[in-house]
Amino acid sequence: MHRLIAVWFALSVCLVSSAMAFVVEGPRKSTGNAIEDLKRASRWAMTTGSLVETGQRGLGGGLEYSVDSSICTINFVDDSDCDDAKRMISQALARWGDGHPVLRFTDVTGRISPAFPLAVLGETDQGAEIDFYASTAMEFPNFRNALMNGYTIFYDRPIDYVTLSNNERSTLVRDRIESADVRVNKERCYYIDESFEMMRPECVHFPTLIFHEIGHALGLGHPEEKPSLNIDADDIPYNPMPINCMAASEGLKISRNVAGSAVMVRRNVHAPGLWRRGLNYDDVAGRDALYPHCGIEVKPRFSQLWGSFARSAMGDVGVSKGADTQEIAQQLALRDCSATGQQCGVVQVFNGCVAYAMAKEDVFNAQSAFDARYWGIATAQDPVAARVNAVRECNLERGVGNACRVHTEFCAFDE
Ligand SMILES: [Zn+2]
């Protein structure tokens, strides 16, 4: 008898947000403490058998996944077909398992039919361990938000203890993930060939979306959504986070510092940037904290991108983002500014987000032109903080109440 008691929702939409180290979807009831939540977080358990062979749901035999035929009805604008989609799902899964001795994925398409337990009242068939579907909003109401590209639900079952991936028994983890369903919004358009990024910017890079959704299927959440539950080993974003393979929460703490380029941050789940960069240090740390193992290979991961902002005295601006080094970022911003302005200078180089505010000529009329004499600039990992600080600095400069508005804002890791 199967009873699915709790359902966790994790979604991916493109909204502006900031980012932090990593977060877990957590136990059903948050303790209010991120480290305690990590110790209790829902996850896939270590099993000796596999779903296909012994009917056991868990890491044994790899996480067994099945691709529904609806994936073949996705609107690919680059003529990708069903086999291409399946190949990219397989590659995205393999990236999450890269370097991990236990976290593997096994394609059981054709052997186990996908099933969505909540679709029919009383339905007990959970399908494979991870099922991939494409759905319309009619079929899956969560897609009524037209901005939503994908949606992943995992199902966990209350249990007395969970055997972790390092074979330790945890009596703190009381929720075992048994099934996950990844859905792609069929009403959107998709591509795999990265050259379509420029030609069809309204469409979604399919591998990037799948890459992000798989993180949810493993139990990871959006780092930017619950700042108080974000975990890191230190306050430095972008660096490797060592995970103790026999005591995963040891040495970890709550940190508000961010690495906005993480695959689990939803800001850029659209264009191919996340796919090009791969898992960053925080994504891998989240994985290894939920699925510790002493045989995990330490590999170089994506660290950071740089952006820069330049301006001239006349108010011309130049921007750059996505640069590999500070020097390149500065050169590109200067060149951009010099295209229209004279005597441009670099004002900021940063690896988070920047906001540039200017005063209005008519300080009581928000619609009036900008006054290049009064301005403020701020950088922060959180774009909202950057905006607030830039406007505050500009208002102080202008000296008249609420004279300033944001003129330019972006993040180094934006697409
Ligand atoms: Zn998401």
XYZ file of C-alpha atoms and ligand atoms in Angstrom:
416
model
C 0.000 0.000 0.000
C 1.306 3.372 -0.964
C 0.349 6.526 0.785
C 2.066 9.693 -0.234
C 1.685 11.946 2.699
C 3.654 15.022 1.828
C 4.257 16.714 -1.456
C 6.967 19.241 -2.009
C 6.748 21.724 -4.833
C 9.703 23.292 -6.448
C 9.374 25.447 -9.458
C 11.434 27.283 -11.940
C 10.305 30.591 -13.279
C 12.320 33.503 -14.516
C 11.962 36.196 -11.900
C 14.513 38.609 -10.567
C 16.105 37.257 -7.459
C 19.331 37.211 -5.556
C 21.232 34.104 -4.656
C 22.986 32.322 -1.845
C 25.145 29.287 -1.266
C 22.834 26.294 -1.200
C 19.565 25.344 0.397
C 17.775 22.066 0.802
C 14.022 21.711 0.411
C 14.326 20.501 3.937
C 12.385 18.293 6.287
C 8.613 18.707 6.197
C 8.739 20.927 9.217
C 11.617 23.347 9.233
C 13.410 23.535 12.567
C 14.092 27.175 11.774
C 17.814 26.420 11.766
C 19.444 25.743 8.405
C 22.051 23.332 9.738
C 19.477 21.325 11.680
C 17.290 21.281 8.580
C 20.174 19.940 6.510
C 20.644 17.075 8.970
C 16.960 16.220 8.559
C 16.394 17.087 4.914
C 14.389 14.752 2.676
C 16.585 12.793 0.298
C 16.922 9.586 -1.669
C 18.095 6.720 0.551
C 20.804 4.156 -0.022
C 19.276 0.814 -1.000
C 20.838 -2.530 -1.830
C 18.417 -3.427 -4.599
C 16.970 -1.401 -7.442
C 13.427 -0.551 -8.511
C 13.608 -2.727 -11.612
C 15.100 -5.746 -9.885
C 13.806 -5.753 -6.324
C 11.211 -2.995 -6.273
C 13.285 -0.869 -3.896
C 13.132 2.887 -4.370
C 16.419 4.630 -3.721
C 19.989 5.076 -4.867
C 20.664 1.375 -5.451
C 20.899 0.523 -9.134
C 21.121 4.247 -9.812
C 18.097 6.549 -9.727
C 15.961 4.906 -12.376
C 14.284 7.356 -14.721
C 11.698 7.111 -17.440
C 11.035 9.631 -20.214
C 7.348 9.946 -21.129
C 6.358 10.042 -24.800
C 4.959 13.557 -24.205
C 8.576 14.762 -24.243
C 8.480 13.935 -27.964
C 5.753 16.547 -28.518
C 7.850 19.511 -27.299
C 8.065 22.391 -29.752
C 11.761 22.488 -30.680
C 12.517 25.444 -32.954
C 15.898 24.009 -33.944
C 14.448 20.754 -35.318
C 15.684 18.748 -32.335
C 13.715 15.542 -31.966
C 12.731 13.047 -29.326
C 16.072 11.261 -29.347
C 17.917 14.568 -28.945
C 15.704 15.443 -25.967
C 16.370 12.069 -24.360
C 20.080 12.418 -24.963
C 20.121 15.830 -23.257
C 18.141 14.509 -20.263
C 20.733 11.757 -19.941
C 23.606 14.268 -20.149
C 21.999 16.607 -17.607
C 21.574 13.724 -15.157
C 25.151 12.591 -15.743
C 26.412 16.075 -14.867
C 24.742 15.873 -11.461
C 26.331 12.490 -10.869
C 29.766 13.508 -12.167
C 32.478 12.466 -9.718
C 29.993 10.850 -7.296
C 30.412 7.082 -6.745
C 26.798 6.422 -5.702
C 24.654 9.096 -7.358
C 24.074 7.554 -10.761
C 21.106 7.487 -13.105
C 19.715 4.547 -15.048
C 17.398 4.900 -18.032
C 14.435 2.540 -17.604
C 12.300 4.130 -20.332
C 10.238 1.359 -21.890
C 10.691 -0.857 -18.853
C 8.829 1.237 -16.289
C 6.023 3.547 -17.448
C 6.032 7.068 -16.032
C 3.165 7.784 -13.663
C 2.012 10.897 -11.879
C 0.544 9.798 -8.528
C -1.510 12.924 -7.983
C -3.160 12.874 -11.405
C -5.841 10.389 -10.352
C -7.339 10.274 -6.865
C -6.170 7.123 -5.148
C -3.549 6.481 -7.791
C -0.740 4.454 -6.289
C 1.513 3.901 -9.286
C 4.572 6.114 -8.835
C 6.173 5.250 -12.156
C 9.946 5.256 -12.290
C 12.008 7.029 -9.634
C 12.272 10.137 -11.774
C 9.720 10.684 -14.555
C 10.089 13.316 -17.263
C 6.957 14.744 -18.916
C 5.832 17.635 -21.068
C 2.429 19.138 -20.223
C 0.088 21.945 -21.196
C -1.546 24.224 -18.615
C -4.774 22.309 -19.219
C -3.059 19.084 -18.203
C -1.002 20.623 -15.408
C -2.574 23.750 -13.890
C 0.663 25.034 -12.358
C 1.651 26.053 -15.895
C -1.109 28.683 -15.985
C 1.688 31.066 -15.034
C 2.913 31.570 -18.588
C 6.441 32.384 -17.390
C 6.933 28.959 -15.932
C 9.248 26.737 -17.944
C 9.401 23.685 -15.738
C 8.033 22.283 -12.516
C 9.352 19.470 -10.350
C 7.543 17.708 -7.546
C 9.079 15.120 -5.294
C 7.224 12.732 -3.036
C 8.637 11.673 0.282
C 7.490 9.126 2.804
C 7.852 9.310 6.598
C 10.141 6.596 7.868
C 12.055 5.777 11.074
C 15.522 6.215 9.630
C 17.307 6.675 6.324
C 20.503 4.990 5.204
C 22.643 7.785 3.774
C 24.752 7.458 0.634
C 27.861 6.925 2.815
C 26.025 3.934 4.354
C 25.612 5.664 7.715
C 22.196 5.323 9.260
C 20.526 8.615 10.115
C 17.645 8.699 12.549
C 17.375 12.442 12.037
C 16.370 12.076 8.388
C 12.766 10.897 8.622
C 11.558 11.637 5.086
C 12.722 9.437 2.250
C 12.235 10.627 -1.309
C 10.684 7.856 -3.370
C 9.613 9.512 -6.559
C 9.996 12.748 -8.494
C 8.242 14.121 -11.553
C 9.868 16.721 -13.778
C 7.486 18.603 -16.062
C 8.315 20.790 -18.997
C 5.796 23.429 -20.101
C 4.669 22.332 -23.557
C 3.274 25.757 -24.346
C 6.735 27.254 -24.551
C 9.261 26.829 -27.369
C 12.637 25.142 -26.871
C 15.998 24.576 -28.491
C 19.144 22.540 -27.830
C 21.480 24.144 -30.384
C 23.016 27.094 -28.479
C 23.173 29.249 -31.612
C 19.395 29.678 -31.249
C 19.962 31.788 -28.136
C 20.319 34.872 -30.335
C 17.775 33.919 -32.988
C 14.971 32.860 -30.673
C 15.551 34.552 -27.301
C 11.931 33.946 -26.307
C 12.531 30.177 -26.381
C 14.092 28.096 -23.609
C 17.368 26.188 -23.761
C 16.048 22.692 -22.993
C 19.214 21.215 -21.392
C 19.520 24.222 -19.042
C 15.940 23.789 -17.815
C 16.324 20.038 -17.282
C 19.685 20.589 -15.544
C 18.046 22.932 -13.012
C 14.955 20.764 -12.449
C 17.046 17.683 -11.640
C 18.487 19.575 -8.677
C 14.948 19.819 -7.275
C 14.416 16.093 -7.884
C 17.462 15.496 -5.651
C 16.042 17.649 -2.852
C 17.678 21.018 -3.474
C 15.774 24.301 -3.427
C 16.251 27.788 -4.815
C 19.048 29.366 -2.754
C 17.615 32.872 -3.132
C 14.204 32.121 -1.690
C 14.949 31.572 1.993
C 17.957 33.709 2.921
C 17.806 32.604 6.540
C 18.291 28.959 5.549
C 21.276 29.350 3.257
C 24.342 27.299 3.999
C 28.032 27.809 3.263
C 31.353 26.933 4.868
C 32.454 30.567 5.067
C 31.347 34.020 3.970
C 33.236 33.939 0.695
C 31.009 33.199 -2.278
C 32.367 31.330 -5.293
C 34.946 29.188 -3.514
C 34.841 25.414 -2.982
C 32.884 24.266 0.060
C 34.484 21.227 1.696
C 31.933 18.654 2.860
C 32.925 16.160 5.564
C 31.962 12.806 4.029
C 31.094 11.240 7.391
C 29.490 14.305 8.998
C 28.147 16.452 6.198
C 26.896 19.353 8.285
C 30.165 19.756 10.182
C 31.894 23.067 9.492
C 28.876 24.497 7.716
C 27.006 27.603 8.798
C 24.361 30.036 7.675
C 25.728 32.561 5.236
C 24.107 35.425 3.396
C 26.832 35.663 0.792
C 25.886 34.553 -2.605
C 26.981 32.892 -5.780
C 24.278 33.955 -8.190
C 25.626 31.799 -10.985
C 24.481 28.561 -9.331
C 22.380 26.185 -11.403
C 19.870 26.088 -8.536
C 19.295 29.863 -8.726
C 16.295 30.388 -10.932
C 17.246 33.777 -12.314
C 18.921 32.413 -15.446
C 16.986 29.210 -16.143
C 16.251 30.142 -19.740
C 19.290 30.810 -21.953
C 22.221 28.332 -22.196
C 24.592 30.052 -19.731
C 24.020 27.654 -16.843
C 24.555 24.707 -19.153
C 27.809 26.175 -20.488
C 29.109 26.886 -16.988
C 27.963 23.645 -15.368
C 27.466 23.040 -11.658
C 29.224 25.605 -9.511
C 30.860 24.973 -6.151
C 27.628 25.629 -4.269
C 25.548 23.267 -6.403
C 28.068 20.480 -5.849
C 28.249 21.215 -2.114
C 24.457 20.962 -1.884
C 24.591 17.645 -3.675
C 27.396 16.296 -1.492
C 25.817 17.508 1.748
C 22.617 15.588 0.956
C 24.503 12.628 -0.531
C 27.835 12.398 1.316
C 30.387 9.779 0.282
C 34.110 9.510 1.015
C 34.855 8.492 -2.559
C 33.584 11.690 -4.168
C 36.090 13.070 -6.649
C 36.920 16.732 -6.066
C 36.790 18.493 -9.427
C 37.244 22.088 -10.499
C 33.837 23.723 -10.835
C 32.551 26.988 -12.158
C 33.588 29.811 -9.824
C 32.640 33.302 -10.922
C 32.059 35.765 -13.756
C 32.935 39.463 -13.753
C 31.020 42.541 -14.823
C 32.020 46.178 -15.053
C 30.463 49.617 -15.317
C 32.065 52.695 -16.914
C 30.798 56.255 -17.407
C 31.819 59.603 -18.809
C 31.313 63.042 -17.240
C 28.553 63.661 -19.779
C 26.659 60.633 -18.517
C 27.513 58.079 -21.217
C 27.585 54.599 -19.755
C 29.345 51.401 -20.711
C 28.619 47.954 -19.329
C 30.045 44.465 -19.518
C 29.049 41.158 -17.974
C 29.929 37.489 -18.198
C 33.696 38.168 -18.406
C 36.223 35.594 -17.211
C 38.549 38.139 -15.561
C 38.299 41.596 -13.994
C 40.643 43.000 -16.647
C 38.514 41.795 -19.542
C 35.372 43.094 -17.851
C 36.918 46.562 -17.461
C 38.196 46.687 -21.032
C 34.789 45.739 -22.416
C 32.942 48.318 -20.291
C 35.394 51.053 -21.352
C 35.029 50.125 -24.993
C 31.236 50.130 -24.666
C 31.269 53.598 -23.041
C 33.788 54.986 -25.534
C 31.522 54.069 -28.428
C 29.353 57.069 -27.560
C 31.250 59.016 -24.909
C 34.603 60.682 -24.320
C 37.006 60.279 -21.404
C 35.200 57.281 -20.016
C 36.414 55.747 -16.775
C 35.667 52.462 -15.053
C 33.588 53.054 -11.935
C 33.010 49.473 -10.807
C 34.175 45.932 -11.438
C 32.225 43.263 -9.577
C 31.156 39.641 -9.516
C 27.618 40.202 -8.189
C 25.121 42.818 -9.331
C 25.361 46.565 -9.942
C 22.854 49.409 -9.921
C 23.493 52.922 -11.252
C 21.062 55.681 -10.274
C 20.848 59.238 -11.569
C 18.901 62.280 -10.446
C 16.026 63.609 -12.516
C 16.410 67.118 -13.979
C 13.070 68.018 -12.482
C 13.409 66.400 -9.075
C 9.648 66.397 -8.559
C 8.860 64.744 -11.874
C 9.884 61.113 -12.318
C 9.195 61.386 -16.053
C 11.757 64.122 -16.682
C 15.198 63.525 -18.234
C 18.186 62.357 -16.182
C 20.666 64.892 -14.816
C 24.141 63.394 -15.345
C 25.733 65.564 -12.624
C 24.180 63.646 -9.752
C 24.501 59.901 -9.574
C 25.186 56.947 -7.306
C 26.383 53.436 -7.869
C 26.361 50.314 -5.711
C 27.238 46.658 -6.056
C 25.879 43.737 -4.065
C 25.256 40.063 -4.538
C 21.578 40.873 -4.178
C 20.265 43.107 -7.011
C 17.635 44.623 -4.721
C 20.299 45.746 -2.232
C 22.343 47.245 -5.067
C 19.316 49.211 -6.290
C 18.424 50.547 -2.849
C 21.996 51.617 -2.095
C 22.555 53.265 -5.478
C 19.406 55.360 -5.154
C 20.318 56.304 -1.577
C 23.831 57.377 -2.577
C 22.492 59.444 -5.483
C 19.844 61.127 -3.318
C 22.534 62.107 -0.797
C 24.600 63.537 -3.649
C 21.690 65.508 -5.064
C 20.591 66.690 -1.650
C 16.918 66.918 -2.583
C 14.637 64.228 -1.171
C 13.596 61.661 -3.713
C 15.287 62.957 -6.880
C 16.985 59.771 -8.103
C 15.901 56.761 -10.133
C 17.708 53.604 -11.238
C 19.143 54.126 -14.726
C 21.051 50.847 -15.301
C 21.145 47.580 -13.388
C 22.430 44.097 -14.157
C 24.416 41.207 -12.690
C 27.790 39.836 -13.805
C 26.250 36.382 -14.214
C 23.205 37.514 -16.199
C 22.663 35.978 -19.616
Zn 13.603 25.843 -9.819
